[in-house]
N, CA, C and O atoms as a DFTB+ gen file, in Angstrom:
336 C
 N C O
     1  1      87.498     130.587      18.297
     2  2      87.178     129.498      17.453
     3  2      86.193     128.534      18.173
     4  3      86.280     128.376      19.391
     5  1      85.290     127.912      17.456
     6  2      84.341     127.046      18.083
     7  2      84.890     125.638      18.287
     8  3      85.795     125.209      17.572
     9  1      84.344     124.929      19.254
    10  2      84.784     123.574      19.476
    11  2      84.226     122.651      18.439
    12  3      83.168     122.902      17.863
    13  1      84.942     121.579      18.201
    14  2      84.519     120.563      17.209
    15  2      84.479     119.201      17.837
    16  3      85.347     118.868      18.645
    17  1      83.497     118.403      17.490
    18  2      83.378     117.022      17.935
    19  2      84.552     116.255      17.332
    20  3      84.792     116.373      16.131
    21  1      85.285     115.481      18.112
    22  2      86.476     114.784      17.636
    23  2      86.347     113.333      18.071
    24  3      86.678     113.005      19.210
    25  1      85.871     112.454      17.187
    26  2      85.567     111.048      17.545
    27  2      86.854     110.152      17.678
    28  3      86.781     109.067      18.255
    29  1      87.974     110.589      17.169
    30  2      89.188     109.796      17.273
    31  2      89.856     109.999      18.625
    32  3      90.937     110.583      18.700
    33  1      89.224     109.523      19.693
    34  2      89.730     109.789      21.022
    35  2      91.157     109.330      21.244
    36  3      91.861     109.938      22.052
    37  1      91.610     108.309      20.582
    38  2      92.958     107.800      20.762
    39  2      94.033     108.834      20.425
    40  3      95.188     108.651      20.811
    41  1      93.693     109.906      19.723
    42  2      94.598     110.940      19.417
    43  2      94.616     112.096      20.407
    44  3      95.389     113.044      20.263
    45  1      93.753     112.004      21.412
    46  2      93.576     113.152      22.305
    47  2      94.342     113.107      23.622
    48  3      94.209     114.024      24.433
    49  1      95.121     112.092      23.853
    50  2      95.890     112.023      25.122
    51  2      96.722     113.280      25.362
    52  3      97.557     113.648      24.536
    53  1      96.491     113.923      26.478
    54  2      97.182     115.135      26.832
    55  2      96.486     116.453      26.409
    56  3      96.907     117.551      26.774
    57  1      95.407     116.288      25.625
    58  2      94.673     117.430      25.159
    59  2      93.612     117.946      26.124
    60  3      93.118     117.169      26.941
    61  1      93.252     119.187      26.067
    62  2      92.179     119.766      26.844
    63  2      90.910     119.523      26.034
    64  3      90.825     119.911      24.869
    65  1      89.888     118.855      26.683
    66  2      88.635     118.535      25.971
    67  2      87.409     118.886      26.825
    68  3      87.465     119.054      28.043
    69  1      86.354     118.977      26.120
    70  2      85.066     119.157      26.768
    71  2      84.244     117.876      26.461
    72  3      84.098     117.479      25.305
    73  1      83.728     117.266      27.502
    74  2      82.951     115.999      27.325
    75  2      81.476     116.432      27.326
    76  3      81.028     117.201      28.177
    77  1      80.751     115.910      26.342
    78  2      79.302     116.173      26.255
    79  2      78.509     114.923      26.156
    80  3      78.991     113.900      25.671
    81  1      77.240     114.999      26.630
    82  2      76.289     113.960      26.495
    83  2      75.120     114.691      25.810
    84  3      74.511     115.589      26.391
    85  1      74.823     114.291      24.573
    86  2      73.881     115.013      23.734
    87  2      74.454     116.432      23.553
    88  3      75.559     116.563      23.027
    89  1      73.750     117.488      23.964
    90  2      74.292     118.848      23.803
    91  2      74.733     119.411      25.186
    92  3      75.152     120.565      25.279
    93  1      74.634     118.599      26.232
    94  2      74.969     119.062      27.547
    95  2      76.484     118.798      27.889
    96  3      77.014     117.704      27.691
    97  1      77.121     119.861      28.404
    98  2      78.507     119.711      28.807
    99  2      78.521     119.055      30.208
   100  3      77.923     119.568      31.154
   101  1      79.211     117.924      30.307
   102  2      79.273     117.171      31.573
   103  2      80.613     117.286      32.291
   104  3      80.696     117.056      33.498
   105  1      81.656     117.640      31.556
   106  2      83.023     117.773      32.107
   107  2      83.948     118.448      31.156
   108  3      83.731     118.419      29.945
   109  1      84.993     119.063      31.683
   110  2      86.065     119.652      30.969
   111  2      87.386     119.307      31.656
   112  3      87.479     119.401      32.880
   113  1      88.397     118.914      30.905
   114  2      89.652     118.572      31.545
   115  2      90.685     118.055      30.531
   116  3      90.468     118.010      29.320
   117  1      91.841     117.665      31.133
   118  2      92.880     117.096      30.288
   119  2      92.727     115.591      30.170
   120  3      92.449     114.917      31.162
   121  1      92.907     115.052      28.962
   122  2      92.794     113.675      28.727
   123  2      94.005     112.979      29.285
   124  3      95.133     113.253      28.876
   125  1      93.770     112.052      30.245
   126  2      94.859     111.334      30.924
   127  2      95.240     110.108      30.161
   128  3      96.424     109.801      30.024
   129  1      94.251     109.390      29.654
   130  2      94.517     108.103      28.972
   131  2      93.343     107.791      28.051
   132  3      92.236     108.282      28.271
   133  1      93.578     106.969      27.011
   134  2      92.530     106.609      26.078
   135  2      92.741     105.125      25.687
   136  3      93.844     104.588      25.791
   137  1      91.670     104.503      25.246
   138  2      91.797     103.145      24.668
   139  2      92.185     103.301      23.195
   140  3      91.724     104.237      22.541
   141  1      93.021     102.408      22.661
   142  2      93.479     102.506      21.245
   143  2      92.341     102.542      20.238
   144  3      92.487     103.128      19.166
   145  1      91.170     101.903      20.575
   146  2      90.037     101.859      19.657
   147  2      89.108     103.061      19.869
   148  3      88.036     103.083      19.266
   149  1      89.446     104.038      20.669
   150  2      88.646     105.276      20.949
   151  2      87.356     104.938      21.656
   152  3      86.420     105.734      21.573
   153  1      87.233     103.833      22.339
   154  2      86.007     103.456      23.031
   155  2      85.878     104.087      24.385
   156  3      84.760     104.300      24.855
   157  1      87.029     104.411      25.062
   158  2      87.042     104.922      26.423
   159  2      88.081     106.008      26.536
   160  3      89.169     105.919      25.968
   161  1      87.725     107.029      27.278
   162  2      88.647     108.145      27.542
   163  2      88.593     108.458      29.063
   164  3      87.535     108.410      29.691
   165  1      89.734     108.767      29.599
   166  2      89.827     109.168      31.019
   167  2      90.280     110.623      31.134
   168  3      91.244     111.035      30.488
   169  1      89.599     111.370      31.935
   170  2      90.079     112.745      32.244
   171  2      90.879     112.692      33.527
   172  3      90.512     112.015      34.488
   173  1      92.008     113.440      33.519
   174  2      92.876     113.470      34.730
   175  2      92.164     114.082      35.887
   176  3      91.265     114.910      35.743
   177  1      92.612     113.632      37.093
   178  2      92.071     114.206      38.359
   179  2      92.464     115.691      38.362
   180  3      93.526     116.068      37.866
   181  1      91.613     116.491      38.912
   182  2      91.890     117.975      39.069
   183  2      91.208     118.486      40.321
   184  3      89.987     118.404      40.454
   185  1      91.983     119.002      41.216
   186  2      91.412     119.515      42.496
   187  2      90.731     118.408      43.288
   188  3      91.345     117.381      43.574
   189  1      89.488     118.607      43.636
   190  2      88.766     117.599      44.394
   191  2      88.136     116.566      43.486
   192  3      87.605     115.568      43.975
   193  1      88.178     116.771      42.183
   194  2      87.560     115.846      41.230
   195  2      88.579     114.705      40.955
   196  3      89.742     114.947      40.634
   197  1      88.090     113.470      41.097
   198  2      88.961     112.346      40.884
   199  2      89.022     112.018      39.365
   200  3      88.256     112.578      38.580
   201  1      89.895     111.152      38.980
   202  2      90.053     110.702      37.579
   203  2      88.630     110.124      37.131
   204  3      87.964     109.394      37.865
   205  1      88.255     110.502      35.924
   206  2      86.906     110.122      35.482
   207  2      87.000     109.386      34.141
   208  3      87.852     109.693      33.307
   209  1      86.104     108.404      33.954
   210  2      86.097     107.598      32.734
   211  2      84.817     107.904      31.943
   212  3      83.740     108.014      32.529
   213  1      84.931     108.041      30.608
   214  2      83.797     108.254      29.734
   215  2      83.842     107.217      28.615
   216  3      84.888     106.981      28.010
   217  1      82.664     106.590      28.347
   218  2      82.612     105.518      27.361
   219  2      81.797     106.078      26.142
   220  3      80.692     106.596      26.303
   221  1      82.377     105.953      24.959
   222  2      81.775     106.466      23.727
   223  2      80.405     105.763      23.517
   224  3      79.433     106.421      23.144
   225  1      80.327     104.469      23.747
   226  2      79.118     103.702      23.521
   227  2      77.899     104.195      24.409
   228  3      76.742     103.910      24.103
   229  1      78.203     104.905      25.458
   230  2      77.179     105.388      26.316
   231  2      76.674     106.782      25.855
   232  3      75.810     107.369      26.507
   233  1      77.203     107.297      24.756
   234  2      76.785     108.542      24.172
   235  2      77.617     109.746      24.458
   236  3      77.254     110.856      24.071
   237  1      78.768     109.554      25.151
   238  2      79.648     110.700      25.403
   239  2      80.411     111.069      24.118
   240  3      80.753     110.201      23.315
   241  1      80.664     112.350      23.945
   242  2      81.436     112.866      22.855
   243  2      82.514     113.767      23.404
   244  3      82.311     114.406      24.437
   245  1      83.662     113.839      22.741
   246  2      84.761     114.736      23.128
   247  2      84.870     115.897      22.106
   248  3      84.942     115.681      20.896
   249  1      84.878     117.091      22.626
   250  2      84.944     118.302      21.808
   251  2      86.277     119.059      22.101
   252  3      86.693     119.212      23.250
   253  1      86.885     119.498      21.049
   254  2      88.160     120.134      21.167
   255  2      88.200     121.424      20.308
   256  3      87.469     121.560      19.328
   257  1      89.051     122.326      20.701
   258  2      89.278     123.554      19.889
   259  2      90.411     123.202      18.888
   260  3      91.520     122.877      19.313
   261  1      90.135     123.266      17.550
   262  2      91.172     122.971      16.602
   263  2      92.373     123.936      16.770
   264  3      92.216     125.154      16.854
   265  1      93.539     123.345      16.814
   266  2      94.760     124.149      16.904
   267  2      95.975     123.267      16.628
   268  3      95.890     122.040      16.667
   269  1      97.053     123.883      16.362
   270  2      98.258     123.137      16.145
   271  2      98.855     122.735      17.477
   272  3      98.968     123.556      18.387
   273  1      99.242     121.460      17.595
   274  2      99.885     121.035      18.828
   275  2     101.383     121.049      18.705
   276  3     101.917     120.858      17.613
   277  1     102.055     121.266      19.775
   278  2     103.522     121.297      19.726
   279  2     104.098     119.930      19.854
   280  3     103.416     119.008      20.303
   281  1     105.384     119.763      19.459
   282  2     106.116     118.511      19.727
   283  2     105.586     117.339      18.989
   284  3     105.118     117.438      17.855
   285  1     105.670     116.202      19.666
   286  2     105.314     114.875      19.050
   287  2     103.867     114.778      18.675
   288  3     103.501     113.917      17.875
   289  1     102.975     115.677      19.252
   290  2     101.576     115.620      18.976
   291  2     101.147     116.500      17.803
   292  3      99.960     116.585      17.489
   293  1     102.094     117.140      17.171
   294  2     101.795     118.171      16.117
   295  2     100.965     117.574      15.025
   296  3     100.145     118.288      14.448
   297  1     101.116     116.321      14.698
   298  2     100.382     115.729      13.561
   299  2      98.949     115.395      13.908
   300  3      98.149     115.149      13.006
   301  1      98.600     115.377      15.160
   302  2      97.332     114.799      15.607
   303  2      96.115     115.590      15.149
   304  3      95.125     114.980      14.747
   305  1      96.140     116.876      15.190
   306  2      94.931     117.653      14.926
   307  2      95.136     118.625      13.778
   308  3      95.598     119.749      13.973
   309  1      94.795     118.189      12.611
   310  2      94.966     119.098      11.460
   311  2      93.585     119.562      10.985
   312  3      92.577     118.896      11.219
   313  1      93.561     120.667      10.343
   314  2      92.286     121.184       9.863
   315  2      91.591     120.179       8.894
   316  3      90.370     120.033       8.950
   317  1      92.335     119.506       8.034
   318  2      91.723     118.592       7.118
   319  2      91.076     117.410       7.850
   320  3      90.058     116.881       7.402
   321  1      91.662     117.004       8.962
   322  2      91.081     115.863       9.763
   323  2      89.880     116.305      10.504
   324  3      88.922     115.539      10.607
   325  1      89.862     117.494      11.031
   326  2      88.713     118.005      11.767
   327  2      87.538     118.385      10.906
   328  3      86.379     118.145      11.245
   329  1      87.867     118.982       9.787
   330  2      86.787     119.514       8.895
   331  2      86.527     118.659       7.691
   332  3      85.669     118.998       6.876
   333  1      87.239     117.556       7.542
   334  2      86.997     116.641       6.446
   335  2      87.295     117.144       5.129
   336  3      87.118     116.431       4.142
C-alpha cells in the first residue's frame, strides 16, 4: 500500500511516519510527541539519531501507511479520514 500525506499530526503519536519536505524524504521514525494543533511533531530518538522536531509551517509533511491501529488508537486512522 502506498503512503498517504496525513496533516492531522496530533493523531499520530506512537505511529511510524515518513517526514518529507516537498517530495524529498528527510526522516523516518516513530512519533514521540505532537502539539495539539498539529503544528509540531517530534520523532523519537533512534540509535545515534537524537530526538528531532519538525514544524508544519516550515513545509514538512508526515506520510503514513493507512492501516488499522490496535487498542486505544484504533479510531485514529480510518480509510474515510485518509481518503476523504
